[in-house]
Backbone as JSON, one array per atom type, in Angstrom:
{
  "sequence": "MRYEIAESVLHEYDPGEPGITVPARLTVGSFSQNVTTKLDTGAGCCIFRRGIGEALGLDVENGTPQWISTVTGSFLTFGHEVTLTTLGLEFDVTVYFARDVEIKRDVLGRIGWLQQVRMGLVDYEGKLYVGKYSTM",
  "N": [[-3.98, -21.64, -21.23], [-3.69, -22.18, -17.78], [-3.5, -20.38, -14.74], [-2.69, -20.2, -11.29], [-3.17, -18.65, -8.12], [-1.52, -19.35, -5.44], [-2.75, -20.18, -2.22], [-4.48, -17.93, -2.05], [-6.29, -14.96, -1.15], [-9.56, -13.76, -1.31], [-10.62, -10.58, -1.97], [-13.28, -8.49, -1.9], [-14.46, -5.59, -3.48], [-16.1, -2.44, -4.1], [-16.84, -1.95, -7.35], [-18.03, 0.25, -8.42], [-17.18, 2.46, -7.1], [-14.62, 5.03, -6.98], [-11.37, 3.89, -7.81], [-9.53, 1.07, -6.39], [-10.18, -0.15, -3.37], [-8.4, -1.1, -0.49], [-8.14, -2.5, 2.67], [-5.77, -1.76, 5.25], [-3.16, -2.17, 7.72], [-0.83, -0.41, 9.56], [2.08, -0.83, 11.48], [4.27, 0.15, 14.03], [6.44, -0.69, 16.38], [4.71, -0.47, 19.38], [2.63, 0.95, 18.35], [-0.18, 1.22, 16.21], [-2.03, 1.7, 13.17], [-5.06, 1.68, 11.48], [-5.77, 1.8, 8.05], [-7.41, 3.0, 5.18], [-6.67, 2.16, 2.05], [-5.72, 2.81, -1.4], [-5.26, 0.75, -4.18], [-2.57, 1.1, -6.29], [-1.18, 0.54, -9.15], [0.55, 1.99, -10.66], [2.07, 3.47, -8.96], [5.28, 3.9, -7.6], [5.99, 3.2, -5.04], [4.76, 2.55, -1.67], [2.7, 4.95, -0.28], [1.82, 7.18, 2.28], [-0.33, 9.33, 4.22], [0.97, 12.12, 6.03], [-0.02, 12.41, 8.67], [-0.63, 9.8, 9.42], [1.88, 8.64, 9.78], [2.77, 10.24, 11.92], [0.9, 9.49, 13.87], [1.81, 6.96, 14.33], [3.93, 7.43, 15.9], [6.22, 8.32, 14.69], [8.96, 10.44, 13.75], [8.44, 12.03, 11.14], [9.99, 13.47, 9.17], [12.51, 12.58, 9.72], [13.07, 10.36, 8.31], [14.15, 8.49, 5.35], [14.64, 10.58, 2.64], [12.55, 10.95, -0.25], [11.64, 11.89, -3.42], [8.54, 12.12, -5.02], [7.09, 11.8, -8.13], [4.34, 12.87, -10.04], [1.66, 13.04, -12.49], [0.66, 15.52, -12.04], [2.55, 16.96, -10.66], [5.25, 17.17, -8.21], [6.18, 15.78, -5.01], [7.56, 15.68, -1.7], [8.57, 12.88, 0.22], [9.13, 10.72, 3.08], [10.92, 7.86, 3.95], [10.19, 5.06, 6.04], [10.66, 2.2, 8.14], [8.16, -0.2, 8.57], [5.62, -2.45, 9.78], [3.5, -3.82, 7.55], [0.25, -4.77, 7.1], [-2.02, -6.42, 5.14], [-5.05, -7.75, 4.06], [-4.68, -10.1, 5.54], [-2.04, -10.71, 5.08], [1.32, -10.17, 6.01], [4.02, -7.88, 6.08], [7.34, -6.75, 6.57], [8.42, -3.74, 5.74], [9.65, -0.88, 3.84], [7.9, 2.1, 3.83], [6.52, 5.2, 2.63], [6.02, 8.46, 3.91], [4.18, 11.38, 3.4], [5.57, 14.66, 3.29], [4.04, 16.97, 3.28], [0.94, 18.07, 4.63], [-1.15, 18.36, 2.93], [-1.33, 16.26, 1.19], [-3.56, 13.78, 0.72], [-4.12, 11.09, 0.3], [-3.76, 7.55, 0.62], [-1.72, 5.05, -0.59], [-1.11, 1.8, -1.99], [1.69, 0.71, -3.48], [4.24, -0.37, -5.87], [6.96, -1.01, -4.71], [7.2, -2.33, -1.57], [4.59, -3.33, -1.48], [3.15, -4.42, -3.92], [5.32, -5.88, -5.03], [5.51, -7.87, -3.21], [3.45, -9.64, -3.47], [1.3, -11.96, -5.26], [-1.13, -11.39, -7.67], [-4.49, -11.28, -8.76], [-7.06, -9.89, -10.75], [-10.42, -9.05, -11.19], [-11.98, -6.69, -12.28], [-14.5, -5.87, -13.21], [-16.24, -7.38, -11.71], [-15.5, -6.62, -9.2], [-13.49, -8.01, -7.77], [-10.59, -8.96, -6.11], [-7.85, -10.95, -6.04], [-5.41, -12.12, -3.89], [-2.25, -13.33, -3.03], [0.59, -14.35, -1.11], [3.78, -13.63, -2.43], [6.05, -15.99, -3.68], [8.95, -17.76, -4.75], [8.47, -20.32, -5.41]],
  "CA": [[-3.12, -21.95, -20.11], [-4.32, -21.82, -16.51], [-2.59, -19.94, -13.68], [-3.32, -20.15, -9.98], [-2.51, -17.89, -7.08], [-1.52, -20.26, -4.29], [-3.18, -19.64, -0.94], [-4.94, -16.57, -2.26], [-7.41, -14.41, -0.41], [-10.46, -12.97, -2.15], [-11.06, -9.31, -1.4], [-14.3, -7.88, -2.76], [-14.57, -4.14, -3.34], [-17.18, -1.87, -4.91], [-16.3, -1.45, -8.61], [-18.69, 1.51, -8.75], [-16.46, 3.52, -6.4], [-13.32, 5.33, -7.61], [-10.21, 3.16, -7.33], [-9.66, -0.22, -5.72], [-9.93, 0.09, -1.95], [-7.85, -2.24, 0.24], [-7.83, -2.15, 4.06], [-4.4, -2.06, 5.67], [-2.76, -1.77, 9.07], [0.59, -0.11, 9.7], [2.5, -1.0, 12.86], [5.64, 0.48, 14.42], [6.51, -0.93, 17.82], [3.4, -0.7, 20.0], [1.65, 1.82, 17.7], [-0.8, 0.71, 14.99], [-3.05, 2.53, 12.55], [-5.81, 1.12, 10.36], [-5.77, 2.76, 6.95], [-8.09, 2.62, 3.96], [-5.75, 2.52, 0.98], [-6.08, 2.55, -2.79], [-4.27, 0.01, -4.95], [-2.08, 1.95, -7.39], [-0.13, -0.2, -9.85], [1.48, 2.95, -11.25], [2.89, 4.09, -7.91], [6.54, 3.2, -7.4], [6.13, 2.75, -3.65], [3.59, 2.77, -0.82], [2.73, 6.32, 0.21], [0.77, 7.44, 3.25], [-0.44, 10.7, 4.73], [1.87, 12.49, 7.13], [-0.69, 12.16, 9.95], [-0.53, 8.37, 9.76], [3.23, 8.47, 10.34], [2.82, 10.87, 13.24], [0.11, 8.66, 14.78], [2.64, 5.8, 14.63], [5.02, 7.87, 16.76], [7.41, 8.59, 13.88], [9.39, 11.79, 13.35], [8.32, 11.77, 9.7], [11.07, 14.04, 8.38], [13.76, 11.92, 10.08], [13.2, 9.18, 7.46], [14.91, 8.61, 4.11], [13.88, 11.42, 1.72], [12.26, 10.41, -1.58], [10.72, 12.71, -4.19], [7.54, 11.38, -5.79], [6.61, 12.56, -9.28], [3.04, 12.46, -10.58], [1.31, 13.83, -13.67], [0.3, 16.88, -11.63], [3.65, 17.6, -9.95], [6.1, 16.35, -7.35], [6.12, 16.07, -3.58], [8.59, 15.01, -0.92], [8.15, 11.9, 1.21], [10.22, 10.19, 3.9], [10.75, 6.43, 4.15], [10.34, 4.47, 7.37], [10.36, 0.78, 8.25], [6.93, -0.51, 9.28], [4.98, -3.72, 9.45], [2.31, -3.55, 6.74], [-0.64, -5.92, 7.04], [-3.17, -6.25, 4.24], [-5.76, -8.97, 3.68], [-4.1, -11.22, 6.26], [-0.62, -10.86, 4.73], [2.11, -9.23, 6.8], [5.34, -7.64, 5.52], [8.19, -5.71, 7.15], [8.82, -3.02, 4.53], [9.77, 0.58, 3.9], [6.84, 2.88, 3.2], [6.86, 6.62, 2.61], [5.02, 9.38, 4.45], [4.28, 12.69, 2.76], [5.99, 15.79, 4.12], [2.98, 17.97, 3.32], [-0.35, 17.59, 5.11], [-2.11, 18.48, 1.84], [-1.44, 14.96, 0.53], [-4.69, 13.18, 1.45], [-4.41, 9.74, -0.17], [-2.86, 6.48, 1.03], [-1.69, 4.11, -1.71], [-0.25, 0.63, -2.02], [2.39, 0.71, -4.76], [5.1, -1.5, -6.21], [7.91, -1.35, -3.65], [6.51, -2.38, -0.29], [3.39, -4.18, -1.5], [2.96, -5.2, -5.14], [6.41, -6.83, -5.21], [5.4, -8.9, -2.17], [2.25, -10.45, -3.67], [0.77, -12.38, -6.56], [-2.43, -10.74, -7.66], [-5.42, -11.43, -9.86], [-8.07, -8.83, -10.64], [-11.59, -9.07, -12.05], [-12.52, -5.39, -11.88], [-15.93, -5.8, -13.54], [-16.95, -8.01, -10.6], [-15.0, -6.1, -7.93], [-12.8, -9.08, -7.06], [-9.14, -8.89, -6.08], [-7.27, -12.16, -5.47], [-4.06, -11.79, -3.46], [-1.49, -14.34, -2.31], [1.97, -13.96, -0.84], [4.71, -14.02, -3.47], [7.19, -16.85, -3.38], [9.54, -18.22, -5.98], [8.11, -21.73, -5.61]],
  "C": [[-3.78, -21.43, -18.84], [-3.25, -21.45, -15.5], [-3.37, -19.89, -12.38], [-2.49, -19.29, -9.05], [-2.62, -18.72, -5.81], [-1.91, -19.53, -3.02], [-3.65, -18.2, -1.05], [-6.14, -16.24, -1.38], [-8.26, -13.62, -1.4], [-10.88, -11.73, -1.38], [-12.07, -8.71, -2.38], [-14.41, -6.4, -2.43], [-15.68, -3.67, -4.26], [-16.61, -1.3, -6.2], [-16.95, -0.15, -9.06], [-18.04, 2.72, -8.09], [-15.15, 3.82, -7.13], [-12.19, 4.5, -6.99], [-10.56, 1.84, -6.69], [-9.23, -0.05, -4.28], [-9.48, -1.2, -1.27], [-7.58, -1.8, 1.68], [-6.42, -2.57, 4.43], [-4.22, -1.63, 7.12], [-1.25, -1.55, 9.03], [0.94, -0.2, 11.18], [3.98, -0.63, 12.99], [5.69, 0.31, 15.93], [5.13, -1.23, 18.38], [2.3, 0.16, 19.39], [1.14, 1.18, 16.41], [-1.85, 1.68, 14.49], [-3.73, 1.73, 11.44], [-5.94, 2.2, 9.3], [-6.58, 2.18, 5.8], [-7.25, 3.11, 2.8], [-6.39, 2.31, -0.38], [-4.93, 1.78, -3.43], [-3.87, 0.88, -6.13], [-0.91, 1.26, -8.06], [0.88, 0.72, -10.52], [2.37, 3.63, -10.23], [4.14, 3.26, -7.68], [6.72, 2.65, -6.01], [4.81, 2.99, -2.91], [3.73, 4.14, -0.17], [1.54, 6.55, 1.13], [0.8, 8.89, 3.7], [0.51, 10.91, 5.9], [1.26, 12.14, 8.49], [-0.66, 10.71, 10.37], [0.84, 8.1, 10.39], [3.35, 9.05, 11.73], [2.05, 10.05, 14.27], [0.87, 7.38, 15.17], [3.84, 6.16, 15.5], [6.3, 8.19, 16.01], [7.69, 10.09, 13.77], [9.51, 11.69, 11.84], [9.54, 12.25, 8.93], [12.45, 13.49, 8.76], [13.99, 10.66, 9.24], [14.05, 9.47, 6.23], [14.11, 9.43, 3.1], [13.72, 10.77, 0.33], [11.26, 11.34, -2.27], [9.81, 11.81, -5.01], [7.04, 12.29, -6.91], [5.3, 11.99, -9.77], [2.77, 13.3, -11.83], [0.97, 15.27, -13.31], [1.41, 17.61, -10.88], [4.44, 16.63, -9.11], [5.89, 16.74, -5.89], [7.14, 15.21, -2.86], [7.96, 14.06, 0.1], [9.39, 11.45, 1.99], [9.93, 8.73, 4.22], [11.03, 5.98, 5.57], [9.99, 2.99, 7.3], [9.1, 0.59, 9.09], [6.56, -1.96, 9.02], [3.66, -3.36, 8.78], [1.5, -4.83, 6.65], [-1.82, -5.58, 6.15], [-3.75, -7.63, 3.94], [-5.14, -10.22, 4.29], [-2.64, -11.5, 5.95], [0.17, -9.78, 5.44], [3.53, -9.14, 6.23], [6.06, -6.57, 6.33], [8.83, -4.99, 5.97], [9.07, -1.55, 4.82], [8.58, 1.18, 3.16], [7.21, 4.35, 3.36], [5.68, 7.46, 3.09], [5.26, 10.75, 3.84], [4.74, 13.75, 3.76], [4.81, 16.74, 4.34], [1.65, 17.36, 3.76], [-1.42, 17.68, 4.02], [-2.28, 17.17, 1.07], [-2.44, 14.15, 1.34], [-4.98, 11.74, 1.08], [-3.34, 8.77, 0.31], [-2.89, 5.42, -0.06], [-0.72, 2.95, -1.46], [0.37, 0.58, -3.41], [3.31, -0.49, -4.91], [6.03, -1.91, -5.08], [7.17, -1.27, -2.32], [5.28, -3.24, -0.3], [3.29, -5.03, -2.77], [4.08, -6.22, -5.37], [6.38, -7.97, -4.2], [4.28, -9.9, -2.45], [2.12, -10.95, -5.11], [-0.67, -11.92, -6.55], [-3.21, -11.08, -8.93], [-6.55, -10.43, -9.67], [-9.17, -9.07, -11.66], [-12.36, -7.81, -11.68], [-14.02, -5.29, -12.14], [-16.77, -6.37, -12.4], [-16.51, -7.5, -9.23], [-14.29, -7.15, -7.1], [-11.29, -8.95, -7.24], [-8.66, -10.15, -5.35], [-5.82, -11.87, -5.14], [-3.47, -12.97, -2.69], [-0.08, -13.85, -2.11], [2.88, -14.48, -1.94], [5.77, -14.96, -2.9], [7.71, -17.36, -4.72], [9.18, -19.67, -6.29], [6.74, -21.85, -6.21]]
}
C-alpha cells in the first residue's frame, strides 16, 4: 500500500549528529526568535528555553504552569500562545517555556507541532518529509 504526504516539504538533516534538528521561528506580536530545535516524538508538548520566552517579551512565569516528567526527573514549564513556523508551515499554538535556565534544549513535541503535521522519516538518509495535517 502506498501513502503520500500531500504538499510535503523535504527537510534534510545530518543523520550523523545527535537527534533530528529542525529550524523554527517563534513569534509573539512584533518579537521573533529563530530557534534550532530537536524533533522529539516522545515529548508531550513543545518545550523551549526560558531565554527564548524572555526574548519574545513574555513574562514566562505568567503562563499556564505545566510539569514535564522525563526519565531523569521533572521540571516546571509555563505555556504561552505563540506563532510557530517550521519548514514553511505556520501554526498558532501553545508552547511551554522552562522555568529554570538550566534547561538548555528546545524540542518540537506532540501538542503544538506533531499533531499539526503529517510526517515521513527516512533517518538513514537524513530525510524528513513534513506536510500540514488536514482531514481531507
